[in-house]
């Protein structure tokens, strides 16, 4: 068993090989919520989070991920950033000139992956607070749940490949 990490009022057991969570700022639809967080559970994320969600939670998360991993909700980005785990890199997924292509990105041991809203992307405040920005292939924005799923797969895949070497 790993160390215990307190996140808000929840306690998470830290794994020896690190921990990670994924979330979205200003998520607009419950369908994207359900798809992204179902993927997070399947890919063994340690927590999920929402910042200023704009939808009513519905049954699109058929696995009920919130029963299996902590869901943290924050009023706004400032609230989230004030409660983000210590020494946990904030990694934004965004089309930005400073973004590193995901193919070249080395995922950190501790990570909070942050996606932007379906219609606006990440806020300037969030971009400025991110320690890293990564970009997915293509020249246009992807669906938020698809983008998050690709990032989680990349993390899990690179970790599995590293163990084989």
Coordinates of N, CA and C in Angstrom, one line a residue:
X1 N 0.8 -1.2 0.0 CA 0.0 0.0 0.0 C 0.9 1.2 0.0
X2 N 0.5 2.3 -0.7 CA 1.2 3.5 -0.8 C 0.9 4.5 0.3
X3 N 1.5 5.7 0.2 CA 1.2 6.8 1.1 C -0.2 7.3 0.9
X4 N -0.8 8.0 1.9 CA -2.1 8.5 1.8 C -2.0 10.0 1.4
X5 N -2.8 10.5 0.5 CA -2.8 11.8 0.0 C -4.2 12.4 0.3
X6 N -4.3 13.5 0.9 CA -5.5 14.2 1.2 C -5.8 15.2 0.1
X7 N -7.0 15.1 -0.5 CA -7.4 15.9 -1.6 C -8.8 16.4 -1.2
X8 N -8.9 17.7 -0.8 CA -10.1 18.2 -0.3 C -10.4 17.4 1.0
X9 N -11.6 16.9 1.1 CA -12.0 16.1 2.3 C -11.8 14.6 2.0
X10 N -11.3 14.2 0.8 CA -11.1 12.8 0.5 C -9.7 12.4 0.7
X11 N -9.5 11.1 0.9 CA -8.1 10.5 1.1 C -7.9 9.5 -0.1
X12 N -6.8 9.7 -0.7 CA -6.4 8.8 -1.9 C -5.1 8.1 -1.5
X13 N -5.1 6.8 -1.8 CA -3.9 6.0 -1.6 C -2.9 6.3 -2.7
X14 N -1.7 6.8 -2.5 CA -0.8 7.0 -3.5 C -0.1 5.7 -3.9
X15 N 0.1 5.5 -5.2 CA 0.8 4.3 -5.6 C 2.2 4.6 -5.7
X16 N 3.1 3.6 -5.7 CA 4.5 3.8 -5.8 C 4.9 4.4 -7.1
X17 N 4.2 4.2 -8.1 CA 4.5 4.7 -9.4 C 3.8 6.0 -9.7
X18 N 3.3 6.7 -8.7 CA 2.7 8.0 -8.9 C 1.1 7.9 -8.9
X19 N 0.5 9.0 -9.2 CA -0.9 9.0 -9.3 C -1.3 10.1 -10.4
X20 N -2.5 10.0 -10.9 CA -3.0 11.0 -11.8 C -4.5 11.1 -11.8
X21 N -5.0 12.3 -12.2 CA -6.4 12.5 -12.3 C -6.6 13.4 -13.6
X22 N -7.9 13.4 -14.0 CA -8.2 14.2 -15.2 C -9.5 14.9 -14.9
X23 N -9.6 16.1 -15.5 CA -10.9 16.9 -15.3 C -11.0 17.9 -16.4
X24 N -12.1 18.7 -16.3 CA -12.4 19.7 -17.3 C -12.9 20.9 -16.6
X25 N -12.6 22.0 -17.2 CA -13.1 23.3 -16.8 C -14.2 23.8 -17.7
X26 N -15.4 24.0 -17.1 CA -16.5 24.5 -17.9 C -17.2 23.5 -18.8
X27 N -17.1 22.2 -18.4 CA -17.7 21.1 -19.2 C -19.1 21.4 -19.5
X28 N -19.6 21.2 -20.7 CA -20.9 21.7 -21.1 C -21.9 20.5 -21.1
X29 N -21.5 19.3 -21.5 CA -22.5 18.3 -21.6 C -22.3 17.0 -20.7
X30 N -23.4 16.4 -20.3 CA -23.3 15.2 -19.5 C -22.7 14.0 -20.3
X31 N -23.0 14.0 -21.6 CA -22.5 12.9 -22.4 C -20.9 12.9 -22.4
X32 N -20.3 14.0 -22.5 CA -18.9 14.1 -22.5 C -18.4 13.7 -21.1
X33 N -19.1 14.1 -20.0 CA -18.7 13.8 -18.7 C -18.7 12.3 -18.5
X34 N -19.8 11.6 -18.9 CA -19.9 10.2 -18.8 C -18.8 9.4 -19.5
X35 N -18.6 9.8 -20.8 CA -17.6 9.2 -21.6 C -16.2 9.3 -21.0
X36 N -15.8 10.6 -20.7 CA -14.5 10.8 -20.2 C -14.2 10.1 -18.9
X37 N -15.2 10.2 -18.0 CA -14.9 9.6 -16.7 C -15.0 8.1 -16.6
X38 N -15.8 7.6 -17.6 CA -15.8 6.1 -17.7 C -14.4 5.7 -18.2
X39 N -13.8 6.4 -19.2 CA -12.5 6.1 -19.6 C -11.5 6.2 -18.5
X40 N -11.6 7.3 -17.7 CA -10.7 7.5 -16.6 C -10.7 6.3 -15.6
X41 N -11.9 5.7 -15.4 CA -12.0 4.6 -14.5 C -11.3 3.4 -15.2
X42 N -11.5 3.1 -16.4 CA -11.0 2.0 -17.2 C -9.4 2.1 -17.2
X43 N -8.9 3.3 -17.3 CA -7.5 3.6 -17.4 C -6.8 3.8 -16.1
X44 N -7.5 3.5 -15.0 CA -7.0 3.5 -13.6 C -6.6 4.8 -13.1
X45 N -7.3 5.9 -13.5 CA -7.1 7.2 -12.9 C -7.4 7.1 -11.4
X46 N -6.8 8.0 -10.7 CA -6.9 8.0 -9.2 C -8.0 8.9 -8.8
X47 N -8.4 9.9 -9.6 CA -9.4 10.8 -9.3 C -9.9 11.6 -10.6
X48 N -11.1 12.1 -10.5 CA -11.6 12.9 -11.6 C -12.1 14.2 -11.0
X49 N -12.2 15.3 -11.8 CA -12.6 16.6 -11.2 C -13.4 17.4 -12.3
X50 N -14.2 18.2 -11.8 CA -15.0 19.2 -12.6 C -14.8 20.6 -12.0
X51 N -14.5 21.5 -12.9 CA -14.4 22.9 -12.5 C -15.5 23.7 -13.2
X52 N -16.4 24.3 -12.4 CA -17.5 25.1 -13.0 C -18.3 24.3 -14.1
X53 N -18.8 23.1 -13.8 CA -19.5 22.3 -14.8 C -20.8 23.1 -15.1
X54 N -21.3 23.0 -16.4 CA -22.5 23.7 -16.8 C -23.6 22.7 -17.2
X55 N -23.6 21.5 -16.6 CA -24.6 20.5 -17.0 C -25.2 19.9 -15.8
X56 N -26.3 19.3 -15.9 CA -26.9 18.5 -14.9 C -26.5 17.0 -15.0
X57 N -25.9 16.4 -14.0 CA -25.4 15.1 -14.1 C -26.6 14.1 -14.4
X58 N -26.3 13.2 -15.4 CA -27.3 12.3 -15.8 C -26.7 10.9 -16.0
X59 N -27.4 10.0 -16.6 CA -26.9 8.6 -16.6 C -26.0 8.2 -17.7
X60 N -25.3 9.2 -18.3 CA -24.4 8.8 -19.4 C -23.1 8.1 -19.0
X61 N -22.8 8.2 -17.7 CA -21.7 7.5 -17.1 C -22.3 6.1 -16.6
X62 N -22.4 5.2 -17.6 CA -23.0 3.9 -17.3 C -22.3 3.1 -16.3
X63 N -21.0 3.3 -16.1 CA -20.3 2.5 -15.1 C -20.3 3.2 -13.7
X64 N -20.9 4.4 -13.6 CA -21.0 5.2 -12.4 C -19.6 5.3 -11.8
X65 N -18.7 6.0 -12.5 CA -17.3 6.1 -12.1 C -17.2 6.8 -10.8
X66 N -18.1 7.7 -10.4 CA -18.0 8.3 -9.1 C -18.2 7.4 -8.0
X67 N -18.6 6.2 -8.2 CA -18.7 5.2 -7.1 C -17.4 4.4 -6.9
X68 N -16.5 4.6 -7.9 CA -15.3 3.8 -7.9 C -14.0 4.6 -7.8
X69 N -14.1 5.9 -8.1 CA -13.0 6.8 -7.9 C -13.5 8.2 -7.5
X70 N -12.8 8.9 -6.7 CA -13.3 10.2 -6.2 C -13.6 11.2 -7.3
X71 N -14.7 11.9 -7.2 CA -15.0 13.0 -8.1 C -15.0 14.3 -7.2
X72 N -14.1 15.2 -7.6 CA -14.0 16.5 -6.9 C -14.6 17.6 -7.8
X73 N -15.4 18.4 -7.2 CA -16.1 19.5 -7.9 C -15.6 20.8 -7.3
X74 N -15.3 21.8 -8.2 CA -14.8 23.1 -7.8 C -15.6 24.2 -8.5
X75 N -15.8 25.2 -7.7 CA -16.6 26.4 -8.2 C -16.0 27.0 -9.4
X76 N -14.7 27.3 -9.4 CA -14.0 28.0 -10.4 C -12.5 27.5 -10.4
X77 N -11.8 28.0 -11.4 CA -10.4 27.6 -11.5 C -9.6 28.0 -10.2
X78 N -9.8 29.1 -9.7 CA -9.1 29.5 -8.5 C -9.3 28.5 -7.3
X79 N -10.5 28.1 -7.2 CA -10.9 27.1 -6.1 C -10.1 25.8 -6.4
X80 N -10.1 25.4 -7.6 CA -9.4 24.2 -8.0 C -7.9 24.3 -7.7
X81 N -7.3 25.4 -8.2 CA -5.9 25.6 -8.1 C -5.4 25.7 -6.7
X82 N -6.3 26.2 -5.8 CA -5.9 26.3 -4.4 C -6.0 25.0 -3.7
X83 N -6.6 24.0 -4.3 CA -6.8 22.7 -3.6 C -6.1 21.6 -4.4
X84 N -5.4 21.9 -5.4 CA -4.6 20.9 -6.2 C -3.6 20.3 -5.4
X85 N -3.3 19.0 -5.6 CA -2.3 18.3 -4.8 C -0.9 18.9 -4.9
X86 N -0.2 19.0 -3.8 CA 1.1 19.5 -3.8 C 2.0 18.7 -4.7
X87 N 2.9 19.3 -5.4 CA 3.9 18.7 -6.3 C 3.2 17.8 -7.4
X88 N 2.0 18.2 -7.8 CA 1.3 17.5 -8.8 C 1.2 18.4 -10.0
X89 N 1.9 18.1 -11.1 CA 1.9 18.9 -12.3 C 0.5 19.1 -12.9
X90 N 0.2 20.3 -13.2 CA -1.0 20.7 -13.9 C -0.6 20.7 -15.4
X91 N -1.3 19.8 -16.2 CA -1.0 19.6 -17.6 C -2.2 20.0 -18.4
X92 N -2.2 21.0 -19.1 CA -3.3 21.4 -20.0 C -3.2 20.8 -21.3
X93 N -4.4 20.4 -21.9 CA -4.5 19.8 -23.2 C -5.1 20.9 -24.0
X94 N -4.3 21.5 -24.9 CA -4.7 22.7 -25.6 C -4.0 23.0 -26.9
X95 N -4.7 23.5 -27.9 CA -4.0 24.0 -29.1 C -3.4 25.3 -28.8
X96 N -2.1 25.3 -28.6 CA -1.4 26.5 -28.2 C 0.0 26.5 -28.7
X97 N 0.6 27.6 -29.1 CA 2.0 27.6 -29.7 C 3.0 27.1 -28.7
X98 N 2.7 27.1 -27.4 CA 3.7 26.6 -26.4 C 3.5 25.1 -26.1
X99 N 2.5 24.5 -26.7 CA 2.2 23.1 -26.4 C 3.2 22.1 -27.0
X100 N 3.5 21.1 -26.3 CA 4.4 20.0 -26.7 C 3.5 18.9 -27.4
X101 N 3.9 18.4 -28.6 CA 3.1 17.3 -29.2 C 3.1 16.1 -28.2
X102 N 2.0 15.5 -28.1 CA 1.8 14.4 -27.2 C 2.8 13.2 -27.5
X103 N 3.1 13.0 -28.7 CA 4.1 12.0 -29.1 C 5.5 12.2 -28.4
X104 N 5.8 13.4 -28.2 CA 7.1 13.7 -27.6 C 7.0 13.9 -26.0
X105 N 5.8 13.9 -25.5 CA 5.7 14.2 -24.1 C 6.0 13.0 -23.1
X106 N 6.7 13.3 -22.1 CA 7.0 12.4 -21.0 C 6.1 12.7 -19.9
X107 N 5.2 11.8 -19.6 CA 4.2 12.1 -18.5 C 4.9 12.0 -17.1
X108 N 4.6 13.0 -16.3 CA 5.2 13.0 -14.9 C 4.6 12.0 -14.0
X109 N 5.3 11.7 -12.9 CA 4.8 10.7 -12.0 C 3.4 11.1 -11.4
X110 N 3.3 12.4 -11.0 CA 2.1 12.9 -10.5 C 1.5 13.9 -11.5
X111 N 0.3 13.8 -11.8 CA -0.3 14.6 -12.9 C -1.8 14.9 -12.7
X112 N -2.2 16.2 -13.0 CA -3.6 16.6 -13.1 C -3.7 17.0 -14.6
X113 N -4.4 16.3 -15.3 CA -4.7 16.6 -16.7 C -5.9 17.5 -16.8
X114 N -5.8 18.6 -17.4 CA -6.9 19.6 -17.5 C -7.3 19.8 -18.9
X115 N -8.6 19.6 -19.2 CA -9.2 19.8 -20.5 C -10.1 21.1 -20.4
X116 N -10.2 21.7 -21.6 CA -11.1 22.9 -21.6 C -12.5 22.6 -22.0
X117 N -13.4 23.5 -21.9 CA -14.8 23.4 -22.3 C -14.9 23.1 -23.8
X118 N -15.9 22.4 -24.1 CA -16.2 22.1 -25.5 C -16.2 23.3 -26.5
X119 N -16.7 24.4 -26.0 CA -16.9 25.6 -26.8 C -15.8 26.7 -26.7
X120 N -15.1 26.6 -25.6 CA -14.1 27.7 -25.3 C -12.7 27.3 -25.1
X121 N -12.4 26.0 -24.8 CA -11.1 25.5 -24.5 C -10.7 25.9 -23.1
X122 N -9.4 25.9 -22.8 CA -8.9 26.4 -21.5 C -8.9 27.9 -21.4
X123 N -9.2 28.4 -20.2 CA -9.1 29.8 -20.0 C -7.7 30.3 -20.0
X124 N -7.4 31.6 -20.2 CA -6.1 32.1 -20.1 C -5.5 31.9 -18.7
X125 N -6.3 32.0 -17.7 CA -5.9 31.8 -16.3 C -5.4 30.4 -16.1
X126 N -6.1 29.4 -16.7 CA -5.7 28.0 -16.6 C -4.4 27.7 -17.4
X127 N -4.3 28.3 -18.6 CA -3.1 28.1 -19.4 C -1.9 28.6 -18.7
X128 N -2.0 29.8 -18.1 CA -0.9 30.4 -17.4 C -0.5 29.6 -16.1
X129 N -1.4 28.9 -15.5 CA -1.1 28.1 -14.3 C -0.5 26.7 -14.7
X130 N -0.7 26.3 -15.9 CA -0.2 24.9 -16.2 C 1.3 24.9 -16.3
X131 N 1.9 23.8 -15.7 CA 3.3 23.6 -15.8 C 3.7 23.1 -17.2
X132 N 2.8 22.3 -17.8 CA 3.0 21.8 -19.2 C 1.7 22.0 -20.0
X133 N 1.9 22.1 -21.3 CA 0.8 22.1 -22.2 C 1.1 21.0 -23.2
X134 N 0.1 20.2 -23.6 CA 0.3 19.2 -24.6 C -0.8 19.4 -25.7
X135 N -0.4 19.0 -26.9 CA -1.3 19.1 -28.0 C -1.4 17.8 -28.7
X136 N -2.6 17.4 -29.1 CA -2.9 16.2 -29.8 C -2.7 16.4 -31.3
X137 N -2.5 15.4 -32.1 CA -2.3 15.5 -33.6 C -3.6 16.2 -34.2
X138 N -3.3 16.9 -35.3 CA -4.4 17.5 -36.0 C -4.3 19.0 -35.8
X139 N -5.1 19.7 -36.6 CA -5.0 21.2 -36.6 C -6.3 21.8 -36.0
X140 N -7.2 20.9 -35.6 CA -8.5 21.4 -35.1 C -8.8 20.8 -33.7
X141 N -9.7 21.4 -33.0 CA -10.0 20.9 -31.7 C -10.8 19.6 -31.8
X142 N -10.6 18.7 -30.8 CA -11.3 17.4 -30.8 C -12.4 17.5 -29.7
X143 N -13.3 16.6 -29.8 CA -14.3 16.4 -28.7 C -13.6 16.2 -27.4
X144 N -14.1 16.9 -26.4 CA -13.3 16.9 -25.1 C -13.2 15.5 -24.5
X145 N -14.2 14.6 -24.6 CA -14.0 13.3 -24.0 C -13.1 12.4 -24.9
X146 N -13.1 12.6 -26.2 CA -12.1 11.9 -27.0 C -10.7 12.4 -26.7
X147 N -10.5 13.7 -26.6 CA -9.2 14.2 -26.3 C -8.6 13.7 -25.0
X148 N -9.5 13.7 -24.0 CA -9.1 13.2 -22.7 C -8.8 11.7 -22.7
X149 N -9.5 11.0 -23.4 CA -9.3 9.5 -23.6 C -8.0 9.2 -24.2
X150 N -7.6 10.0 -25.3 CA -6.3 9.8 -25.9 C -5.2 10.1 -25.0
X151 N -5.3 11.2 -24.2 CA -4.2 11.5 -23.2 C -4.1 10.4 -22.2
X152 N -5.2 9.9 -21.7 CA -5.1 8.8 -20.7 C -4.5 7.5 -21.3
X153 N -4.9 7.2 -22.5 CA -4.3 6.1 -23.2 C -2.8 6.3 -23.4
X154 N -2.4 7.4 -23.8 CA -1.0 7.7 -24.1 C -0.2 7.5 -22.8
X155 N -0.7 8.0 -21.7 CA 0.0 7.8 -20.4 C 0.2 6.3 -20.0
X156 N -0.9 5.6 -20.1 CA -0.9 4.2 -19.8 C 0.0 3.4 -20.7
X157 N -0.1 3.7 -22.0 CA 0.7 3.0 -23.0 C 2.2 3.2 -22.8
X158 N 2.6 4.5 -22.6 CA 4.0 4.8 -22.4 C 4.5 4.2 -21.2
X159 N 3.7 4.2 -20.1 CA 4.1 3.5 -18.9 C 4.4 2.0 -19.1
X160 N 3.5 1.4 -19.8 CA 3.6 -0.1 -20.1 C 4.8 -0.3 -20.9
X161 N 5.1 0.5 -21.9 CA 6.3 0.3 -22.8 C 7.6 0.5 -22.0
X162 N 7.6 1.5 -21.0 CA 8.7 1.7 -20.2 C 9.1 0.5 -19.3
X163 N 8.0 -0.2 -18.8 CA 8.2 -1.3 -18.0 C 8.9 -2.5 -18.8
X164 N 8.6 -2.6 -20.1 CA 9.1 -3.6 -20.9 C 10.6 -3.4 -21.2
X165 N 11.0 -2.2 -21.2 CA 12.4 -1.9 -21.6 C 13.4 -2.2 -20.4

